XYZ file of C-alpha atoms in Angstrom:
350
model
C 18.934 -18.293 18.724
C 21.439 -18.862 21.400
C 23.990 -16.749 23.203
C 25.832 -13.891 21.292
C 29.059 -16.229 20.859
C 27.142 -18.830 18.782
C 28.273 -19.402 14.968
C 25.957 -19.465 12.030
C 26.929 -21.358 8.962
C 25.596 -20.600 6.108
C 25.354 -22.514 2.331
C 25.391 -20.133 -0.577
C 25.009 -22.449 -3.615
C 28.010 -24.581 -2.449
C 30.159 -22.318 -0.931
C 30.048 -22.551 2.872
C 30.689 -19.188 5.164
C 30.850 -18.784 8.978
C 29.925 -16.066 11.278
C 28.538 -14.893 14.802
C 25.468 -13.545 15.884
C 26.710 -11.048 17.098
C 27.352 -9.701 13.311
C 23.959 -10.884 12.285
C 22.783 -8.649 15.425
C 24.089 -5.703 14.129
C 21.463 -5.366 11.915
C 17.232 -4.588 11.542
C 14.800 -7.047 12.955
C 13.412 -6.369 9.651
C 16.305 -7.622 7.361
C 16.817 -11.796 6.849
C 19.452 -11.786 9.253
C 17.978 -9.909 12.262
C 14.606 -11.711 11.510
C 17.168 -15.099 12.517
C 17.396 -14.084 15.694
C 13.722 -14.121 16.190
C 12.130 -17.338 17.508
C 9.680 -17.239 14.971
C 11.999 -17.373 11.790
C 10.950 -20.799 9.996
C 14.448 -21.115 7.825
C 16.281 -24.335 9.611
C 19.748 -25.849 9.064
C 19.728 -28.884 7.525
C 19.867 -31.845 10.296
C 23.336 -33.260 9.085
C 25.539 -30.130 8.653
C 23.568 -27.571 10.493
C 23.935 -25.089 7.946
C 21.403 -22.876 6.013
C 21.233 -22.919 2.481
C 20.131 -20.003 1.105
C 20.334 -19.798 -3.329
C 21.891 -16.766 -4.042
C 25.350 -15.618 -5.576
C 27.899 -16.292 -2.686
C 30.460 -13.553 -3.808
C 28.046 -10.859 -3.492
C 27.177 -13.419 -0.334
C 30.568 -12.616 0.736
C 30.653 -8.409 0.298
C 27.349 -8.080 1.800
C 28.551 -10.381 4.880
C 32.155 -8.583 5.138
C 29.919 -5.016 5.416
C 28.096 -6.594 8.473
C 31.415 -7.508 10.176
C 33.266 -4.172 9.773
C 30.645 -1.714 8.316
C 32.836 -1.154 5.135
C 32.099 -1.632 1.506
C 34.898 -3.282 -0.924
C 33.489 -4.725 -4.196
C 35.557 -6.829 -6.762
C 35.784 -5.302 -10.122
C 33.853 -8.527 -10.975
C 30.328 -8.057 -9.028
C 28.235 -5.683 -11.340
C 26.637 -2.590 -9.090
C 22.850 -4.145 -9.724
C 23.931 -7.625 -8.687
C 25.041 -6.055 -5.142
C 22.203 -3.812 -5.065
C 19.747 -6.935 -5.619
C 21.401 -8.795 -3.175
C 21.193 -6.243 -0.356
C 17.072 -5.673 -1.373
C 17.039 -9.474 -1.189
C 18.700 -9.786 2.294
C 17.025 -6.823 3.420
C 20.220 -4.320 4.016
C 20.050 -2.112 1.332
C 20.227 0.653 3.514
C 23.743 -0.503 5.009
C 25.106 -0.702 1.118
C 23.837 2.801 0.457
C 25.382 4.106 3.116
C 28.712 2.322 3.158
C 28.765 3.634 -0.334
C 27.605 6.773 -0.565
C 27.676 8.261 3.219
C 24.541 9.365 5.498
C 22.530 11.724 3.709
C 23.155 15.310 3.228
C 21.174 17.816 1.893
C 24.134 20.352 1.261
C 25.476 18.044 -0.370
C 23.512 16.700 -3.665
C 24.590 15.697 -6.766
C 23.361 13.833 -9.445
C 24.179 9.795 -9.239
C 22.752 8.761 -12.712
C 19.565 9.312 -14.701
C 17.192 8.366 -16.896
C 17.729 9.798 -20.768
C 14.230 10.255 -23.640
C 12.023 12.211 -24.619
C 8.696 12.511 -22.693
C 5.513 12.460 -24.647
C 4.095 15.125 -23.509
C 4.502 17.139 -20.235
C 4.988 15.866 -16.934
C 1.711 16.054 -14.528
C 3.258 14.176 -11.629
C 6.074 12.838 -10.458
C 6.156 10.268 -7.472
C 8.819 8.781 -5.416
C 7.773 4.561 -4.427
C 8.253 3.236 -0.968
C 11.105 1.354 -2.180
C 13.011 3.746 -3.696
C 11.646 3.835 -7.437
C 9.165 6.289 -8.725
C 6.343 6.836 -11.432
C 6.247 9.957 -13.718
C 3.303 11.010 -15.727
C 3.080 12.268 -19.175
C -0.241 13.023 -20.323
C -1.898 9.340 -20.948
C 1.003 7.101 -20.178
C 2.911 6.812 -16.827
C 6.318 5.218 -16.389
C 7.177 3.521 -13.404
C 10.827 2.776 -12.527
C 12.427 0.672 -9.490
C 15.159 1.555 -7.335
C 17.826 1.114 -10.092
C 16.354 3.049 -12.597
C 15.087 0.199 -14.558
C 11.830 0.648 -16.649
C 8.796 -1.315 -15.699
C 6.301 -1.993 -18.615
C 4.349 1.909 -18.611
C 0.764 2.300 -17.784
C -1.010 3.304 -21.179
C -4.810 4.919 -20.234
C -5.609 5.357 -23.909
C -5.449 8.701 -24.571
C -6.972 9.552 -21.246
C -4.784 12.535 -19.215
C -3.444 11.315 -16.112
C -3.870 13.993 -13.652
C -2.094 12.431 -10.350
C -0.308 9.485 -9.627
C -0.100 7.765 -5.889
C 1.506 4.914 -4.215
C -0.532 2.475 -1.504
C 2.805 0.501 -1.192
C 5.585 -0.894 -3.622
C 3.147 -2.824 -5.793
C 0.409 -0.558 -6.319
C -0.319 2.524 -7.828
C -3.478 4.536 -7.977
C -4.253 7.188 -11.019
C -6.207 10.022 -11.064
C -7.485 10.479 -14.864
C -9.848 12.996 -16.659
C -13.671 11.881 -17.690
C -13.420 10.574 -21.290
C -17.081 11.693 -22.227
C -17.646 9.706 -25.585
C -16.407 6.111 -23.272
C -18.010 7.619 -20.041
C -15.188 6.138 -18.270
C -12.829 7.952 -15.950
C -12.301 8.432 -12.496
C -9.445 6.441 -11.197
C -8.279 2.937 -11.252
C -5.392 0.597 -9.027
C -2.735 -0.465 -11.032
C -0.067 -3.171 -10.947
C 3.956 -1.343 -10.788
C 5.396 -4.209 -12.109
C 2.828 -5.121 -15.640
C 0.949 -2.112 -15.879
C -2.417 -4.047 -15.549
C -5.411 -2.613 -14.523
C -6.455 -4.189 -10.852
C -9.514 -2.303 -9.237
C -11.510 0.648 -10.946
C -13.016 2.680 -8.348
C -16.755 3.852 -8.694
C -18.524 6.971 -7.638
C -22.229 6.502 -7.102
C -25.048 9.052 -7.071
C -28.145 9.584 -4.554
C -29.336 7.001 -6.296
C -26.436 4.451 -6.194
C -26.004 4.427 -10.029
C -22.409 4.623 -10.901
C -21.450 7.751 -12.460
C -18.451 9.339 -14.136
C -15.890 12.019 -13.188
C -12.984 13.424 -13.317
C -10.517 12.816 -10.710
C -7.613 15.084 -9.610
C -5.564 15.679 -6.905
C -4.799 12.409 -4.965
C -3.630 11.581 -1.115
C -4.073 8.531 1.322
C -4.645 8.561 5.386
C -3.313 5.949 7.596
C -6.898 3.848 7.285
C -6.445 2.510 4.380
C -8.940 5.005 2.349
C -8.388 7.470 -0.514
C -9.130 11.002 -0.953
C -9.411 12.488 -4.687
C -10.817 15.974 -5.505
C -13.582 15.278 -8.174
C -15.448 16.443 -10.680
C -18.738 14.901 -11.876
C -21.932 15.666 -13.853
C -24.272 17.651 -10.997
C -21.389 18.940 -9.090
C -17.812 18.372 -7.254
C -16.068 18.036 -4.441
C -13.811 15.790 -2.775
C -14.671 12.313 -2.425
C -13.814 9.267 -0.025
C -12.784 5.840 -1.223
C -12.063 2.328 0.145
C -8.852 1.215 -1.511
C -10.022 -2.560 -0.267
C -13.358 -2.558 -2.004
C -13.009 0.313 -4.400
C -16.291 1.866 -3.510
C -17.461 5.280 -2.051
C -17.252 5.869 1.346
C -18.438 9.784 1.544
C -18.388 12.610 -0.652
C -17.594 16.233 0.804
C -19.981 18.476 -1.952
C -18.794 21.735 -2.739
C -22.178 22.935 -4.781
C -21.718 26.335 -2.397
C -19.011 27.611 -4.327
C -15.748 25.925 -2.563
C -14.069 24.795 -5.915
C -12.765 21.511 -4.464
C -12.929 19.583 -7.588
C -10.674 21.703 -8.709
C -7.799 21.271 -6.010
C -4.222 21.383 -6.834
C -3.098 20.008 -3.837
C -5.179 17.704 -0.760
C -3.399 16.213 2.006
C -4.465 13.960 5.406
C -3.493 15.766 8.759
C -3.101 12.810 10.680
C -2.423 14.797 13.634
C -5.834 17.208 13.316
C -7.985 14.367 11.651
C -9.129 17.151 8.905
C -7.518 17.439 5.284
C -5.768 19.861 3.769
C -7.003 21.280 0.787
C -5.223 23.534 -1.767
C -7.284 25.260 -4.954
C -4.835 27.494 -6.620
C -6.428 29.297 -9.938
C -6.933 32.815 -10.335
C -10.829 32.624 -9.786
C -11.060 31.018 -6.649
C -7.422 30.773 -4.785
C -7.682 29.429 -0.962
C -6.437 26.881 1.549
C -8.954 25.163 3.571
C -9.049 22.312 6.342
C -11.861 19.950 6.057
C -13.480 17.513 8.814
C -15.407 14.529 6.894
C -16.764 13.828 10.155
C -19.452 16.460 10.546
C -18.846 17.849 7.119
C -17.147 21.301 8.491
C -14.957 23.801 7.320
C -12.264 24.218 10.125
C -10.537 26.804 8.638
C -10.977 28.671 5.042
C -8.375 31.263 3.936
C -8.521 32.721 0.617
C -4.979 33.882 -0.691
C -5.970 35.559 -4.622
C -4.915 38.877 -3.681
C -4.773 42.359 -6.245
C -1.793 44.268 -6.606
C -1.552 47.229 -8.433
C -3.742 45.765 -11.222
C -2.290 41.937 -10.699
C -3.347 39.277 -9.229
C -1.563 37.198 -7.139
C -2.861 33.219 -6.739
C -1.937 30.254 -5.232
C 0.672 27.970 -7.209
C 1.515 25.440 -4.013
C 1.373 24.953 -0.842
C 2.042 22.204 1.818
C 1.438 21.964 5.682
C 5.006 21.882 7.603
C 5.605 22.671 11.070
C 3.868 19.181 12.723
C 0.638 20.603 10.665
C 0.299 23.601 11.981
C 1.462 25.673 9.040
C 1.290 26.353 5.667
C 4.517 26.600 3.339
C 3.240 29.371 0.427
C 3.956 29.364 -3.016
C 2.530 32.249 -5.541
C 2.523 33.245 -8.766
C 4.670 36.106 -8.885
C 7.600 33.485 -7.287
C 6.789 35.051 -3.608
C 7.534 32.227 -0.564
C 5.264 32.885 2.394
C 3.607 30.702 5.451
C 0.205 30.819 6.858
C -0.217 30.037 10.421
C -3.314 28.318 11.745
C -2.597 29.558 14.978
C -2.767 33.712 13.138
C -4.010 35.468 10.559
C -2.817 36.620 7.134
C 0.051 35.675 5.167
C 3.952 36.114 6.361
C 6.369 36.485 3.297
C 9.830 35.408 3.809
């Protein structure tokens, strides 16, 4: 777009703004202004005035342009916060707005900014943050979806099927795992629109005869290759299934007929560094941590976490990989916190 001293002219709904390439270059190339510096940018100025037309609020544009030039955010009283946030989202500089308004993230200075009030219909079984700052919350058979401004979208209602887990494929698509409804023969997993709540795709589980089976799906996770893992229980046995999120078809299945209890897994997570699936089963009978390799159906790591002490039985409530996925943080039902190191043996309490 020329030298760093070139001026750039904008027409925002009839109001003219001029700035420099240097100001626009202060933001990421993923933003609208940063993309204008790319030779492949297809927004062309008008032939007469050599200006770029933008059909957005000019007052909001003025505030955001000043933010890029000065690094400071001054919002006149007549501009609502939601209008400013929508503008920042549209231009791809929402992070700049948030940082100028609240400062850099500091985990030691967390405080409640806002909340959504209301009585939830049942216990919360899962809450997951969306890629764009919103969230989805599962209550019984209903999943409530909020955008990054905490405005509620149409809820996802599964007609009395219990939602076990939810996961965001991207900001527009949510996968839900649900219990099988034996009377209707349905259950499993579905892909839903986060903005409309409509079912876009149902994921099928086929048996050895390639016939579709009903199943209950539990914990979900995704890998970096457009694949979905889910713990599941079907008629004959249970285990961990692998699906293609594009076609909705079953790719693979790790059978736990040998008593591993994988179908009841409370937490699963794909470990990219080790190319394995982390599985945590957290019930009083079978409380274990596994690392599974789907390529040859092998168990890379198996660690039983159940322990009897003075007549009490301790089992895993939750676990998560930490420290570059070489160690697992474990929470027991007696509220103890500890770590399991893949390179050593036993539980180290803290």
